CSV table of N, CA and C in Angstrom, one decimal:
chain,number,residue,atom,x,y,z
A,20,MET,N,-38.1,-58.1,1.2
A,20,MET,CA,-37.0,-57.2,1.3
A,20,MET,C,-36.1,-58.6,1.2
A,21,SER,N,-35.5,-58.4,0.8
A,21,SER,CA,-34.2,-59.5,1.3
A,21,SER,C,-33.7,-59.5,2.9
A,22,THR,N,-33.1,-60.5,3.3
A,22,THR,CA,-32.1,-60.4,4.2
A,22,THR,C,-30.8,-59.7,4.0
A,23,ASP,N,-30.1,-59.6,2.9
A,23,ASP,CA,-29.3,-58.9,2.3
A,23,ASP,C,-29.6,-57.3,2.4
A,24,GLN,N,-30.9,-56.8,1.8
A,24,GLN,CA,-31.4,-55.8,2.1
A,24,GLN,C,-31.5,-55.0,3.4
A,25,HIS,N,-31.8,-55.9,4.0
A,25,HIS,CA,-32.2,-55.6,5.6
A,25,HIS,C,-30.9,-55.1,6.0
A,26,ILE,N,-30.1,-55.9,6.1
A,26,ILE,CA,-28.2,-55.6,6.2
A,26,ILE,C,-28.3,-54.0,5.9
A,27,ASP,N,-28.2,-54.0,4.6
A,27,ASP,CA,-27.8,-53.0,4.0
A,27,ASP,C,-28.5,-51.7,4.4
A,28,VAL,N,-29.8,-51.7,4.7
A,28,VAL,CA,-31.1,-50.8,5.6
A,28,VAL,C,-30.1,-50.5,6.7
A,29,LYS,N,-30.1,-51.4,7.7
A,29,LYS,CA,-29.4,-51.2,8.9
A,29,LYS,C,-28.2,-50.4,9.0
A,30,LEU,N,-27.2,-50.8,8.0
A,30,LEU,CA,-25.5,-50.3,7.9
A,30,LEU,C,-25.9,-49.0,7.7
A,31,ILE,N,-27.2,-48.5,6.6
A,31,ILE,CA,-26.9,-47.0,6.1
A,31,ILE,C,-27.6,-46.2,6.9
A,32,LYS,N,-28.4,-46.9,7.6
A,32,LYS,CA,-29.3,-45.9,8.7
A,32,LYS,C,-28.3,-45.7,9.9
A,33,ASP,N,-27.4,-46.9,10.4
A,33,ASP,CA,-26.6,-46.9,11.3
A,33,ASP,C,-25.7,-45.9,11.0
A,34,TYR,N,-24.8,-45.9,9.7
A,34,TYR,CA,-24.0,-44.6,9.3
A,34,TYR,C,-24.5,-43.1,9.1
A,35,GLN,N,-26.0,-43.1,8.6
A,35,GLN,CA,-26.5,-41.8,8.8
A,35,GLN,C,-26.7,-41.5,10.3
A,36,ALA,N,-26.9,-42.2,11.1
A,36,ALA,CA,-27.0,-41.7,12.3
A,36,ALA,C,-25.6,-41.1,13.1
A,37,GLY,N,-24.6,-41.7,12.3
A,37,GLY,CA,-23.3,-41.1,12.9
A,37,GLY,C,-22.6,-42.4,13.2
A,38,ASN,N,-23.0,-43.6,12.9
A,38,ASN,CA,-21.9,-44.9,13.3
A,38,ASN,C,-20.8,-44.9,12.1
A,39,LYS,N,-19.5,-44.3,12.1
A,39,LYS,CA,-18.6,-44.7,10.9
A,39,LYS,C,-18.0,-46.2,10.7
A,40,HIS,N,-18.6,-46.6,11.8
A,40,HIS,CA,-18.0,-48.3,11.6
A,40,HIS,C,-19.0,-49.1,10.5
A,41,ALA,N,-20.2,-48.2,11.0
A,41,ALA,CA,-21.5,-49.2,9.6
A,41,ALA,C,-20.6,-49.0,8.3
A,42,LEU,N,-20.1,-47.8,7.8
A,42,LEU,CA,-19.8,-47.6,6.9
A,42,LEU,C,-18.5,-48.8,6.3
A,43,THR,N,-17.7,-49.0,7.5
A,43,THR,CA,-16.7,-50.1,7.4
A,43,THR,C,-17.2,-51.1,6.6
A,44,LYS,N,-18.2,-51.7,7.2
A,44,LYS,CA,-19.1,-53.0,7.2
A,44,LYS,C,-19.8,-53.0,5.6
A,45,LEU,N,-20.2,-51.7,5.4
A,45,LEU,CA,-21.1,-51.7,4.1
A,45,LEU,C,-19.8,-51.8,2.9
A,46,VAL,N,-18.6,-51.4,3.2
A,46,VAL,CA,-17.6,-51.1,2.2
A,46,VAL,C,-17.0,-52.5,1.9
A,47,GLU,N,-17.2,-53.6,3.4
A,47,GLU,CA,-16.6,-54.9,3.2
A,47,GLU,C,-17.5,-55.4,2.3
A,48,ARG,N,-18.7,-55.5,2.5
A,48,ARG,CA,-19.7,-56.0,1.7
A,48,ARG,C,-20.1,-55.8,0.3
A,49,TRP,N,-19.4,-54.7,-0.3
A,49,TRP,CA,-19.8,-54.1,-1.4
A,49,TRP,C,-18.5,-54.3,-2.5
A,50,HIS,N,-17.3,-53.6,-2.0
A,50,HIS,CA,-16.6,-53.2,-2.8
A,50,HIS,C,-16.1,-54.3,-3.9
A,51,LEU,N,-16.0,-55.4,-3.5
A,51,LEU,CA,-15.9,-56.5,-4.5
A,51,LEU,C,-16.6,-56.4,-5.7
A,52,GLN,N,-17.6,-56.5,-5.6
A,52,GLN,CA,-19.0,-56.3,-6.4
A,52,GLN,C,-19.1,-55.0,-7.0
A,53,PHE,N,-18.1,-54.1,-6.9
A,53,PHE,CA,-17.9,-52.6,-7.5
A,53,PHE,C,-17.1,-52.8,-8.4
A,54,CYS,N,-15.8,-53.6,-7.8
A,54,CYS,CA,-15.0,-53.7,-8.6
A,54,CYS,C,-15.3,-54.5,-9.8
A,55,LYS,N,-16.4,-55.6,-9.9
A,55,LYS,CA,-16.8,-56.3,-10.7
A,55,LYS,C,-17.4,-55.6,-11.5
A,56,LYS,N,-17.8,-54.7,-11.2
A,56,LYS,CA,-18.8,-54.1,-12.0
A,56,LYS,C,-18.1,-53.0,-13.1
A,57,ALA,N,-17.4,-52.6,-12.1
A,57,ALA,CA,-16.3,-51.5,-12.9
A,57,ALA,C,-15.3,-52.1,-14.0
A,58,TYR,N,-14.9,-53.2,-13.8
A,58,TYR,CA,-14.0,-54.3,-14.4
A,58,TYR,C,-15.0,-54.7,-16.0
A,59,TRP,N,-16.4,-54.8,-15.6
A,59,TRP,CA,-17.3,-55.6,-16.7
A,59,TRP,C,-17.3,-54.3,-17.7
A,60,VAL,N,-17.2,-52.8,-17.7
A,60,VAL,CA,-17.1,-51.7,-18.4
A,60,VAL,C,-15.7,-51.3,-18.8
A,61,VAL,N,-14.9,-51.3,-17.8
A,61,VAL,CA,-13.5,-51.0,-18.3
A,61,VAL,C,-12.5,-51.8,-18.4
A,62,LYS,N,-12.7,-53.1,-18.4
A,62,LYS,CA,-11.7,-54.0,-18.9
A,62,LYS,C,-10.2,-54.0,-18.5
A,63,ASP,N,-10.4,-53.9,-17.2
A,63,ASP,CA,-9.0,-53.5,-17.0
A,63,ASP,C,-8.5,-53.4,-15.4
A,64,ALA,N,-8.2,-54.6,-14.7
A,64,ALA,CA,-7.9,-54.8,-13.4
A,64,ALA,C,-7.8,-53.5,-12.4
A,65,ASP,N,-6.7,-52.5,-12.8
A,65,ASP,CA,-6.5,-51.5,-12.1
A,65,ASP,C,-7.1,-50.6,-12.0
A,66,LEU,N,-7.8,-50.4,-13.4
A,66,LEU,CA,-8.7,-49.0,-13.3
A,66,LEU,C,-9.8,-49.5,-12.5
A,67,SER,N,-10.4,-50.6,-12.9
A,67,SER,CA,-11.5,-51.1,-12.3
A,67,SER,C,-11.7,-51.1,-10.7
A,68,LYS,N,-10.1,-51.2,-9.8
A,68,LYS,CA,-10.2,-51.3,-8.6
A,68,LYS,C,-10.3,-49.3,-8.7
A,69,ASP,N,-9.6,-48.5,-9.3
A,69,ASP,CA,-9.6,-47.0,-9.0
A,69,ASP,C,-10.8,-46.4,-9.3
A,70,VAL,N,-11.5,-47.4,-10.2
A,70,VAL,CA,-13.2,-46.8,-10.3
A,70,VAL,C,-14.0,-46.8,-8.9
A,71,ALA,N,-14.0,-48.2,-8.6
A,71,ALA,CA,-14.6,-48.4,-7.5
A,71,ALA,C,-14.3,-47.6,-6.1
A,72,GLN,N,-13.0,-47.0,-6.2
A,72,GLN,CA,-12.1,-45.8,-4.8
A,72,GLN,C,-13.3,-44.9,-5.4
A,73,GLU,N,-13.0,-44.5,-6.4
A,73,GLU,CA,-13.7,-43.0,-6.8
A,73,GLU,C,-15.0,-43.1,-6.8
A,74,SER,N,-15.8,-44.5,-7.0
A,74,SER,CA,-17.1,-44.7,-6.4
A,74,SER,C,-17.5,-44.3,-5.0
A,75,TRP,N,-16.5,-45.3,-4.3
A,75,TRP,CA,-16.9,-45.0,-2.8
A,75,TRP,C,-16.9,-43.6,-2.3
A,76,LYS,N,-15.9,-42.8,-2.7
A,76,LYS,CA,-15.7,-41.2,-2.4
A,76,LYS,C,-17.0,-40.5,-2.9
A,77,THR,N,-17.9,-40.9,-3.8
A,77,THR,CA,-19.0,-40.1,-3.8
A,77,THR,C,-20.0,-41.0,-3.3
A,78,ILE,N,-20.1,-41.9,-3.2
A,78,ILE,CA,-21.2,-42.8,-2.5
A,78,ILE,C,-21.2,-42.4,-0.8
A,79,MET,N,-19.8,-42.2,-0.2
A,79,MET,CA,-19.6,-41.6,1.1
A,79,MET,C,-20.1,-40.2,1.1
A,80,ASP,N,-19.8,-39.4,0.3
A,80,ASP,CA,-20.3,-37.9,0.1
A,80,ASP,C,-22.0,-37.8,0.1
A,81,LYS,N,-22.2,-38.8,-0.3
A,81,LYS,CA,-23.9,-38.8,-0.3
A,81,LYS,C,-24.9,-39.8,-0.2
A,82,LEU,N,-23.8,-40.7,1.2
A,82,LEU,CA,-24.9,-41.5,1.5
A,82,LEU,C,-25.9,-41.2,2.7
A,83,HIS,N,-25.7,-39.9,3.1
A,83,HIS,CA,-26.6,-39.6,4.2
A,83,HIS,C,-28.1,-38.6,3.4
A,84,THR,N,-27.8,-38.4,2.2
A,84,THR,CA,-28.8,-38.1,1.5
A,84,THR,C,-29.7,-38.9,0.6
A,85,LEU,N,-29.2,-40.1,1.1
A,85,LEU,CA,-30.1,-41.3,0.6
A,85,LEU,C,-31.4,-41.4,1.2
A,86,GLU,N,-32.8,-41.4,0.5
A,86,GLU,CA,-33.7,-41.4,1.4
A,86,GLU,C,-34.3,-42.6,1.4
A,87,LYS,N,-33.6,-43.9,0.6
A,87,LYS,CA,-34.3,-45.1,0.4
A,87,LYS,C,-33.3,-45.9,0.3
A,88,PRO,N,-32.8,-46.1,1.6
A,88,PRO,CA,-32.0,-47.0,2.1
A,88,PRO,C,-31.8,-48.6,1.5
A,89,SER,N,-33.2,-49.0,1.0
A,89,SER,CA,-33.4,-50.5,0.5
A,89,SER,C,-32.9,-50.2,-1.2
A,90,SER,N,-32.8,-48.7,-1.7
A,90,SER,CA,-32.4,-48.7,-2.8
A,90,SER,C,-30.7,-48.8,-3.4
A,91,PHE,N,-30.0,-48.9,-2.2
A,91,PHE,CA,-28.5,-48.5,-2.0
A,91,PHE,C,-28.0,-49.2,-3.3
A,92,LYS,N,-28.2,-50.5,-3.6
A,92,LYS,CA,-27.5,-51.3,-4.3
A,92,LYS,C,-28.1,-50.9,-5.8
A,93,SER,N,-29.1,-50.5,-6.4
A,93,SER,CA,-29.4,-50.0,-7.4
A,93,SER,C,-28.5,-48.4,-7.7
A,94,TRP,N,-29.0,-47.9,-6.6
A,94,TRP,CA,-28.4,-46.5,-6.5
A,94,TRP,C,-26.7,-46.5,-6.5
A,95,ALA,N,-26.1,-47.2,-6.0
A,95,ALA,CA,-24.6,-47.7,-5.9
A,95,ALA,C,-24.4,-47.6,-7.1
A,96,PHE,N,-24.5,-48.9,-7.9
A,96,PHE,CA,-24.4,-49.4,-9.3
A,96,PHE,C,-24.3,-48.4,-9.9
A,97,ARG,N,-25.4,-47.2,-10.4
A,97,ARG,CA,-25.2,-45.9,-11.2
A,97,ARG,C,-24.2,-45.6,-10.8
A,98,ILE,N,-23.9,-45.3,-10.0
A,98,ILE,CA,-22.6,-44.3,-9.4
A,98,ILE,C,-21.4,-45.4,-10.3
A,99,VAL,N,-21.5,-46.9,-9.9
A,99,VAL,CA,-19.9,-47.0,-10.3
A,99,VAL,C,-20.2,-47.2,-11.7
A,100,PHE,N,-21.2,-47.2,-12.5
A,100,PHE,CA,-21.6,-47.0,-14.1
A,100,PHE,C,-21.1,-45.8,-14.5
A,101,SER,N,-21.4,-45.0,-14.0
A,101,SER,CA,-20.9,-43.6,-14.3
A,101,SER,C,-19.6,-43.4,-14.2
A,102,LYS,N,-19.0,-43.7,-12.9
A,102,LYS,CA,-17.5,-43.5,-13.0
A,102,LYS,C,-16.5,-44.3,-13.9
A,103,SER,N,-17.3,-45.6,-14.0
A,103,SER,CA,-16.6,-46.3,-15.0
A,103,SER,C,-16.8,-45.6,-16.6
A,104,MET,N,-17.9,-45.0,-17.3
A,104,MET,CA,-17.9,-44.5,-18.2
A,104,MET,C,-17.2,-43.2,-18.0
A,105,ASP,N,-17.0,-42.5,-17.1
A,105,ASP,CA,-15.9,-41.4,-16.7
A,105,ASP,C,-14.6,-41.6,-17.2
A,106,ALA,N,-14.0,-42.9,-16.7
A,106,ALA,CA,-12.9,-43.2,-16.6
A,106,ALA,C,-12.7,-43.7,-18.3
A,107,MET,N,-13.4,-44.3,-18.9
A,107,MET,CA,-13.4,-44.7,-20.3
A,107,MET,C,-13.3,-43.7,-21.2
A,108,ARG,N,-13.9,-42.3,-21.1
A,108,ARG,CA,-14.1,-41.1,-21.7
A,108,ARG,C,-13.0,-40.5,-21.7
A,109,GLU,N,-12.1,-41.0,-20.5
A,109,GLU,CA,-10.9,-39.9,-20.0
A,109,GLU,C,-9.8,-40.7,-20.8
A,110,LEU,N,-9.8,-42.5,-20.6
A,110,LEU,CA,-9.0,-43.2,-21.5
A,110,LEU,C,-9.1,-42.4,-23.0
A,111,SER,N,-10.1,-42.8,-23.4
A,111,SER,CA,-10.3,-42.1,-25.0
A,111,SER,C,-9.5,-40.6,-25.2
A,112,ARG,N,-9.9,-40.0,-24.3
A,112,ARG,CA,-9.4,-38.8,-24.4
A,112,ARG,C,-7.7,-38.6,-24.7
A,113,LYS,N,-7.2,-39.6,-23.6
A,113,LYS,CA,-5.6,-39.8,-23.5
A,113,LYS,C,-5.0,-40.4,-25.2
A,114,ARG,N,-5.9,-41.4,-25.6
A,114,ARG,CA,-5.5,-42.3,-26.8
A,114,ARG,C,-5.3,-41.4,-27.6
A,115,LEU,N,-6.3,-40.7,-27.6
A,115,LEU,CA,-6.9,-39.4,-29.3
A,115,LEU,C,-5.7,-38.5,-28.7
A,116,LYS,N,-5.2,-37.8,-27.6
A,116,LYS,CA,-3.9,-37.0,-27.6
A,116,LYS,C,-2.6,-37.7,-27.8
A,117,GLU,N,-2.6,-38.9,-27.4
A,117,GLU,CA,-1.3,-39.7,-27.7
A,117,GLU,C,-1.2,-40.3,-29.6
A,118,ASN,N,-2.4,-40.3,-29.7
A,118,ASN,CA,-2.2,-40.7,-31.3
A,118,ASN,C,-1.9,-39.2,-32.2
A,119,GLU,N,-2.5,-38.2,-31.9
A,119,GLU,CA,-2.2,-37.3,-32.2
A,119,GLU,C,-0.7,-36.5,-32.4
A,120,LEU,N,-0.2,-36.9,-31.2
A,120,LEU,CA,1.5,-36.6,-31.2
A,120,LEU,C,1.8,-37.4,-31.9
A,121,ARG,N,1.3,-38.7,-31.6
A,121,ARG,CA,2.3,-39.6,-32.9
A,121,ARG,C,1.8,-39.7,-34.2
A,122,ILE,N,0.7,-38.9,-34.7
A,122,ILE,CA,0.4,-38.6,-36.2
A,122,ILE,C,1.2,-37.8,-36.7
A,123,GLU,N,1.7,-36.8,-35.5
A,123,GLU,CA,2.6,-35.6,-35.8
A,123,GLU,C,3.7,-35.6,-35.5
A,124,GLU,N,4.1,-36.6,-35.2
A,124,GLU,CA,5.5,-37.1,-35.2
A,124,GLU,C,5.9,-37.6,-36.7
A,125,LYS,N,5.1,-38.8,-36.8
A,125,LYS,CA,5.1,-39.7,-38.3
A,125,LYS,C,5.0,-38.5,-39.4
A,126,ILE,N,4.3,-37.5,-39.5
A,126,ILE,CA,4.1,-36.6,-40.4
A,126,ILE,C,5.9,-35.9,-40.5
A,127,VAL,N,6.3,-35.6,-39.5
A,127,VAL,CA,7.6,-34.9,-39.5
A,127,VAL,C,8.2,-35.9,-40.1
A,128,ILE,N,8.5,-37.2,-39.5
A,128,ILE,CA,9.4,-38.2,-40.0
A,128,ILE,C,9.5,-38.4,-41.8
A,129,VAL,N,7.9,-38.8,-41.9
A,129,VAL,CA,7.7,-39.3,-43.3
A,129,VAL,C,7.9,-38.0,-44.2
A,130,GLU,N,8.0,-37.0,-43.8
A,130,GLU,CA,8.2,-35.8,-44.7
A,130,GLU,C,9.2,-35.8,-45.9
A,131,ASP,N,10.5,-35.9,-45.1
A,131,ASP,CA,11.6,-36.3,-46.4
A,131,ASP,C,11.4,-37.1,-47.0
A,132,TYR,N,10.6,-38.3,-46.8
A,132,TYR,CA,10.7,-39.8,-47.6
A,132,TYR,C,9.6,-39.5,-48.4
A,133,ASP,N,8.5,-39.0,-48.1
A,133,ASP,CA,7.1,-39.6,-48.7
A,133,ASP,C,6.8,-38.3,-49.5
A,134,GLU,N,6.6,-38.8,-50.9
A,134,GLU,CA,5.8,-37.9,-52.0
A,134,GLU,C,4.9,-37.1,-51.5
A,135,ASN,N,3.9,-38.2,-50.7
A,135,ASN,CA,2.5,-38.1,-50.4
A,135,ASN,C,2.2,-36.9,-49.3
A,136,VAL,N,3.4,-36.4,-48.6
A,136,VAL,CA,3.0,-35.4,-47.4
A,136,VAL,C,1.7,-34.7,-47.4
A,137,GLN,N,2.2,-33.4,-48.7
A,137,GLN,CA,0.8,-32.9,-48.7
A,137,GLN,C,-0.4,-33.2,-48.4
A,138,LEU,N,-0.6,-34.5,-49.4
A,138,LEU,CA,-2.0,-35.3,-49.0
A,138,LEU,C,-2.2,-35.6,-47.9
A,139,LYS,N,-1.5,-36.1,-47.0
A,139,LYS,CA,-1.4,-36.2,-45.4
A,139,LYS,C,-1.9,-34.6,-44.6
A,140,GLU,N,-0.9,-34.0,-45.0
A,140,GLU,CA,-1.1,-32.9,-44.2
A,140,GLU,C,-2.5,-32.8,-44.4
A,141,ALA,N,-2.6,-32.3,-45.6
A,141,ALA,CA,-4.3,-31.5,-45.7
A,141,ALA,C,-5.1,-32.8,-45.3
A,142,LEU,N,-5.1,-33.7,-45.3
A,142,LEU,CA,-5.9,-35.0,-44.6
A,142,LEU,C,-5.9,-34.3,-43.1
A,143,LEU,N,-5.0,-34.7,-42.5
A,143,LEU,CA,-4.6,-33.8,-41.1
A,143,LEU,C,-5.4,-32.5,-40.9
A,144,LYS,N,-5.4,-31.5,-41.9
A,144,LYS,CA,-5.5,-30.4,-41.4
A,144,LYS,C,-7.4,-30.5,-41.6
A,145,ALA,N,-7.8,-31.4,-42.6
A,145,ALA,CA,-9.1,-31.3,-42.8
A,145,ALA,C,-10.0,-32.0,-41.5
A,146,VAL,N,-9.3,-33.2,-41.0
A,146,VAL,CA,-10.0,-33.8,-39.9
A,146,VAL,C,-9.8,-32.9,-38.9
A,147,ASN,N,-9.0,-32.0,-38.6
A,147,ASN,CA,-8.9,-31.0,-37.6
A,147,ASN,C,-10.0,-29.8,-37.7
A,148,GLN,N,-10.3,-29.9,-38.9
A,148,GLN,CA,-11.6,-28.5,-39.4
A,148,GLN,C,-12.9,-29.3,-38.5
A,149,LEU,N,-13.4,-30.7,-38.5
A,149,LEU,CA,-14.2,-31.4,-38.1
A,149,LEU,C,-14.8,-31.0,-36.8
A,150,PRO,N,-16.4,-30.7,-36.6
A,150,PRO,CA,-16.4,-30.8,-35.3
A,150,PRO,C,-16.2,-31.8,-34.3
A,151,GLU,N,-15.9,-31.4,-33.0
A,151,GLU,CA,-15.0,-32.3,-32.3
A,151,GLU,C,-15.6,-33.9,-31.9
A,152,HIS,N,-17.2,-33.8,-32.2
A,152,HIS,CA,-17.1,-35.0,-31.9
A,152,HIS,C,-17.6,-36.1,-32.7
A,153,GLN,N,-17.3,-35.4,-34.1
A,153,GLN,CA,-16.9,-36.2,-35.1
A,153,GLN,C,-15.2,-36.6,-35.2
A,154,GLN,N,-14.7,-35.5,-35.0
A,154,GLN,CA,-12.7,-35.6,-34.7
A,154,GLN,C,-12.8,-37.0,-33.9
A,155,ILE,N,-13.4,-37.3,-33.4
A,155,ILE,CA,-13.2,-38.1,-32.1
A,155,ILE,C,-13.8,-39.6,-32.7
A,156,VAL,N,-14.8,-39.5,-33.3
A,156,VAL,CA,-15.3,-40.8,-34.0
A,156,VAL,C,-14.6,-41.1,-35.1
A,157,ILE,N,-13.9,-40.1,-35.9
A,157,ILE,CA,-12.9,-40.6,-37.1
A,157,ILE,C,-11.9,-41.4,-36.3
A,158,ARG,N,-11.1,-40.6,-35.6
A,158,ARG,CA,-9.9,-41.2,-34.9
A,158,ARG,C,-10.0,-42.7,-34.5
A,159,LEU,N,-11.0,-42.5,-33.3
A,159,LEU,CA,-11.2,-44.0,-32.8
A,159,LEU,C,-10.9,-45.1,-33.9
A,160,PHE,N,-12.1,-44.4,-34.8
A,160,PHE,CA,-12.3,-45.6,-35.9
A,160,PHE,C,-11.1,-45.8,-36.6
A,161,TYR,N,-10.4,-45.1,-37.2
A,161,TYR,CA,-9.3,-45.1,-38.1
A,161,TYR,C,-8.0,-45.1,-37.3
A,162,THR,N,-8.0,-44.6,-36.4
A,162,THR,CA,-6.2,-44.8,-35.8
A,162,THR,C,-6.3,-45.6,-34.5
A,163,GLN,N,-7.6,-45.5,-33.9
A,163,GLN,CA,-8.1,-46.8,-32.8
A,163,GLN,C,-8.5,-48.2,-33.1
A,164,ASP,N,-8.9,-48.4,-34.5
A,164,ASP,CA,-9.4,-49.6,-35.1
A,164,ASP,C,-11.0,-49.8,-34.1
A,165,TYR,N,-11.4,-49.1,-33.7
A,165,TYR,CA,-12.5,-49.1,-32.4
A,165,TYR,C,-13.7,-49.4,-33.7
A,166,SER,N,-14.7,-50.5,-33.3
A,166,SER,CA,-15.6,-50.6,-34.0
A,166,SER,C,-16.6,-49.8,-33.9
A,167,LEU,N,-17.6,-49.8,-34.5
A,167,LEU,CA,-18.8,-48.9,-34.0
A,167,LEU,C,-19.7,-49.3,-33.0
A,168,LYS,N,-19.5,-50.5,-32.4
A,168,LYS,CA,-19.9,-50.8,-31.1
A,168,LYS,C,-18.9,-50.1,-29.9
A,169,ASP,N,-17.7,-50.4,-30.2
A,169,ASP,CA,-16.9,-49.7,-29.1
A,169,ASP,C,-17.0,-48.5,-29.3
A,170,ILE,N,-17.2,-47.6,-30.2
A,170,ILE,CA,-17.4,-46.4,-30.1
A,170,ILE,C,-18.0,-46.1,-29.3
A,171,SER,N,-19.5,-46.5,-29.7
A,171,SER,CA,-20.9,-46.3,-29.7
A,171,SER,C,-21.0,-46.7,-27.7
A,172,LYS,N,-20.2,-47.3,-26.9
A,172,LYS,CA,-19.8,-47.7,-25.4
A,172,LYS,C,-19.2,-46.7,-25.1
A,173,THR,N,-18.1,-46.2,-25.8
A,173,THR,CA,-16.9,-45.6,-25.1
A,173,THR,C,-17.7,-44.1,-24.9
A,174,LEU,N,-18.2,-43.6,-25.9
A,174,LEU,CA,-18.9,-42.4,-26.1
A,174,LEU,C,-20.0,-41.9,-25.3
A,175,ASN,N,-20.7,-43.4,-25.2
A,175,ASN,CA,-22.2,-43.5,-24.5
A,175,ASN,C,-23.2,-43.0,-25.1
A,176,ILE,N,-23.1,-43.4,-26.6
A,176,ILE,CA,-24.2,-43.4,-27.6
A,176,ILE,C,-24.6,-44.0,-27.9
A,177,SER,N,-25.5,-44.1,-29.1
A,177,SER,CA,-26.1,-45.1,-29.6
A,177,SER,C,-25.3,-45.5,-31.1
A,178,ILE,N,-25.3,-46.8,-31.0
A,178,ILE,CA,-24.6,-47.4,-32.7
A,178,ILE,C,-25.1,-46.4,-33.7
A,179,GLY,N,-26.1,-46.3,-34.0
A,179,GLY,CA,-26.9,-45.4,-34.8
A,179,GLY,C,-26.0,-43.8,-35.0
A,180,THR,N,-26.1,-43.4,-33.8
A,180,THR,CA,-25.2,-41.9,-33.7
A,180,THR,C,-23.8,-42.4,-34.1
A,181,ALA,N,-23.3,-43.2,-33.9
A,181,ALA,CA,-21.7,-43.5,-34.2
A,181,ALA,C,-21.7,-43.5,-35.5
A,182,LYS,N,-22.7,-44.2,-36.3
A,182,LYS,CA,-22.6,-44.9,-37.6
A,182,LYS,C,-22.8,-43.1,-38.3
A,183,SER,N,-23.8,-42.3,-37.7
A,183,SER,CA,-24.2,-41.2,-38.5
A,183,SER,C,-22.8,-40.1,-38.5
A,184,ARG,N,-22.7,-40.3,-37.0
A,184,ARG,CA,-21.4,-39.4,-37.3
A,184,ARG,C,-20.0,-39.6,-37.9
A,185,LEU,N,-19.8,-40.8,-38.1
A,185,LEU,CA,-19.1,-41.2,-38.9
A,185,LEU,C,-19.3,-40.9,-40.4
A,186,PHE,N,-20.3,-41.1,-40.7
A,186,PHE,CA,-20.9,-41.2,-42.4
A,186,PHE,C,-20.5,-39.4,-42.5
A,187,HIS,N,-21.2,-38.4,-41.6
A,187,HIS,CA,-21.4,-37.1,-41.9
A,187,HIS,C,-19.9,-36.2,-41.6
A,188,ALA,N,-19.0,-37.0,-40.9
A,188,ALA,CA,-17.3,-36.8,-40.9
A,188,ALA,C,-16.9,-36.9,-42.5
A,189,ARG,N,-17.4,-38.2,-42.9
A,189,ARG,CA,-16.3,-38.7,-44.4
A,189,ARG,C,-17.2,-37.6,-45.3
A,190,GLU,N,-18.5,-37.4,-45.3
A,190,GLU,CA,-18.7,-36.7,-46.1
A,190,GLU,C,-18.1,-35.2,-46.0
A,191,LYS,N,-17.9,-34.7,-44.7
A,191,LYS,CA,-17.7,-33.4,-44.8
A,191,LYS,C,-15.8,-33.1,-45.3
A,192,LEU,N,-15.2,-34.3,-44.7
A,192,LEU,CA,-13.8,-34.8,-45.5
A,192,LEU,C,-13.4,-34.4,-46.5
A,193,LYS,N,-14.7,-35.2,-47.5
A,193,LYS,CA,-14.4,-35.0,-48.7
A,193,LYS,C,-14.6,-33.5,-49.6
A,194,LEU,N,-15.7,-33.2,-48.7
A,194,LEU,CA,-15.8,-31.9,-49.1
A,194,LEU,C,-14.4,-30.6,-48.9
A,195,ILE,N,-14.1,-30.9,-47.8
A,195,ILE,CA,-13.0,-30.0,-47.7
A,195,ILE,C,-11.8,-30.6,-48.0
A,196,LEU,N,-11.6,-31.9,-48.8
A,196,LEU,CA,-10.1,-31.9,-49.5
A,196,LEU,C,-10.4,-31.8,-50.7
A,197,LYS,N,-11.9,-32.0,-51.5
A,197,LYS,CA,-12.1,-31.8,-52.9
A,197,LYS,C,-12.2,-30.0,-52.9
A,198,GLU,N,-12.4,-29.4,-52.1
A,198,GLU,CA,-12.5,-27.8,-51.8
A,198,GLU,C,-10.9,-27.6,-52.3
A,199,LYS,N,-10.1,-28.0,-51.4
A,199,LYS,CA,-8.5,-27.9,-51.6
A,199,LYS,C,-7.9,-28.0,-52.4
A,200,ARG,N,-8.3,-29.4,-53.3
A,200,ARG,CA,-8.0,-29.6,-55.0
A,200,ARG,C,-8.4,-29.0,-55.6
A,201,ASN,N,-9.4,-28.1,-55.7
A,201,ASN,CA,-9.8,-27.2,-56.9
A,201,ASN,C,-9.1,-25.9,-56.8
A,202,LYS,N,-8.8,-25.4,-55.3
A,202,LYS,CA,-7.5,-24.4,-55.2
A,202,LYS,C,-6.5,-24.5,-56.1
A,203,TYR,N,-5.8,-25.8,-56.2
A,203,TYR,CA,-4.5,-26.1,-56.8
A,203,TYR,C,-4.4,-26.2,-58.1
């Protein structure tokens, strides 16, 4: 065990024994590294600080249950990574909502000027008929210009799963739009 691990083990055992000052020392040792780890995922300095702060809340709540203090680093980094992914998913949801509002606003504005309004409305309705996981991939890919790699990271799925969802969503959209065309 390295000297750093010995220091962490002592601080954690002291904290578990009731020494609140030990937690302050632990935060001083690890906070910057948590911020860097979060930044590596979220690519936003302010958000990474928020993620590190949220991670500390979870760590403080659960530190008394950590049975192997020598595993603190990997345990804590998993928490930071998980919180970072949660933040990315939340950010993605917000962007999707904003885009939906923008798309709806654009449809209303364009309605007076564009002869393809019916097609656009049909497309939007068709997208809304897709299962949620396919809607998200379609919107990230086409309205956010996310690559399949970005989608897989954001949604915490493999690139193959992202490709599959995008493929199946396109196929379903074709079927839905074809059925609507045949009705007219």
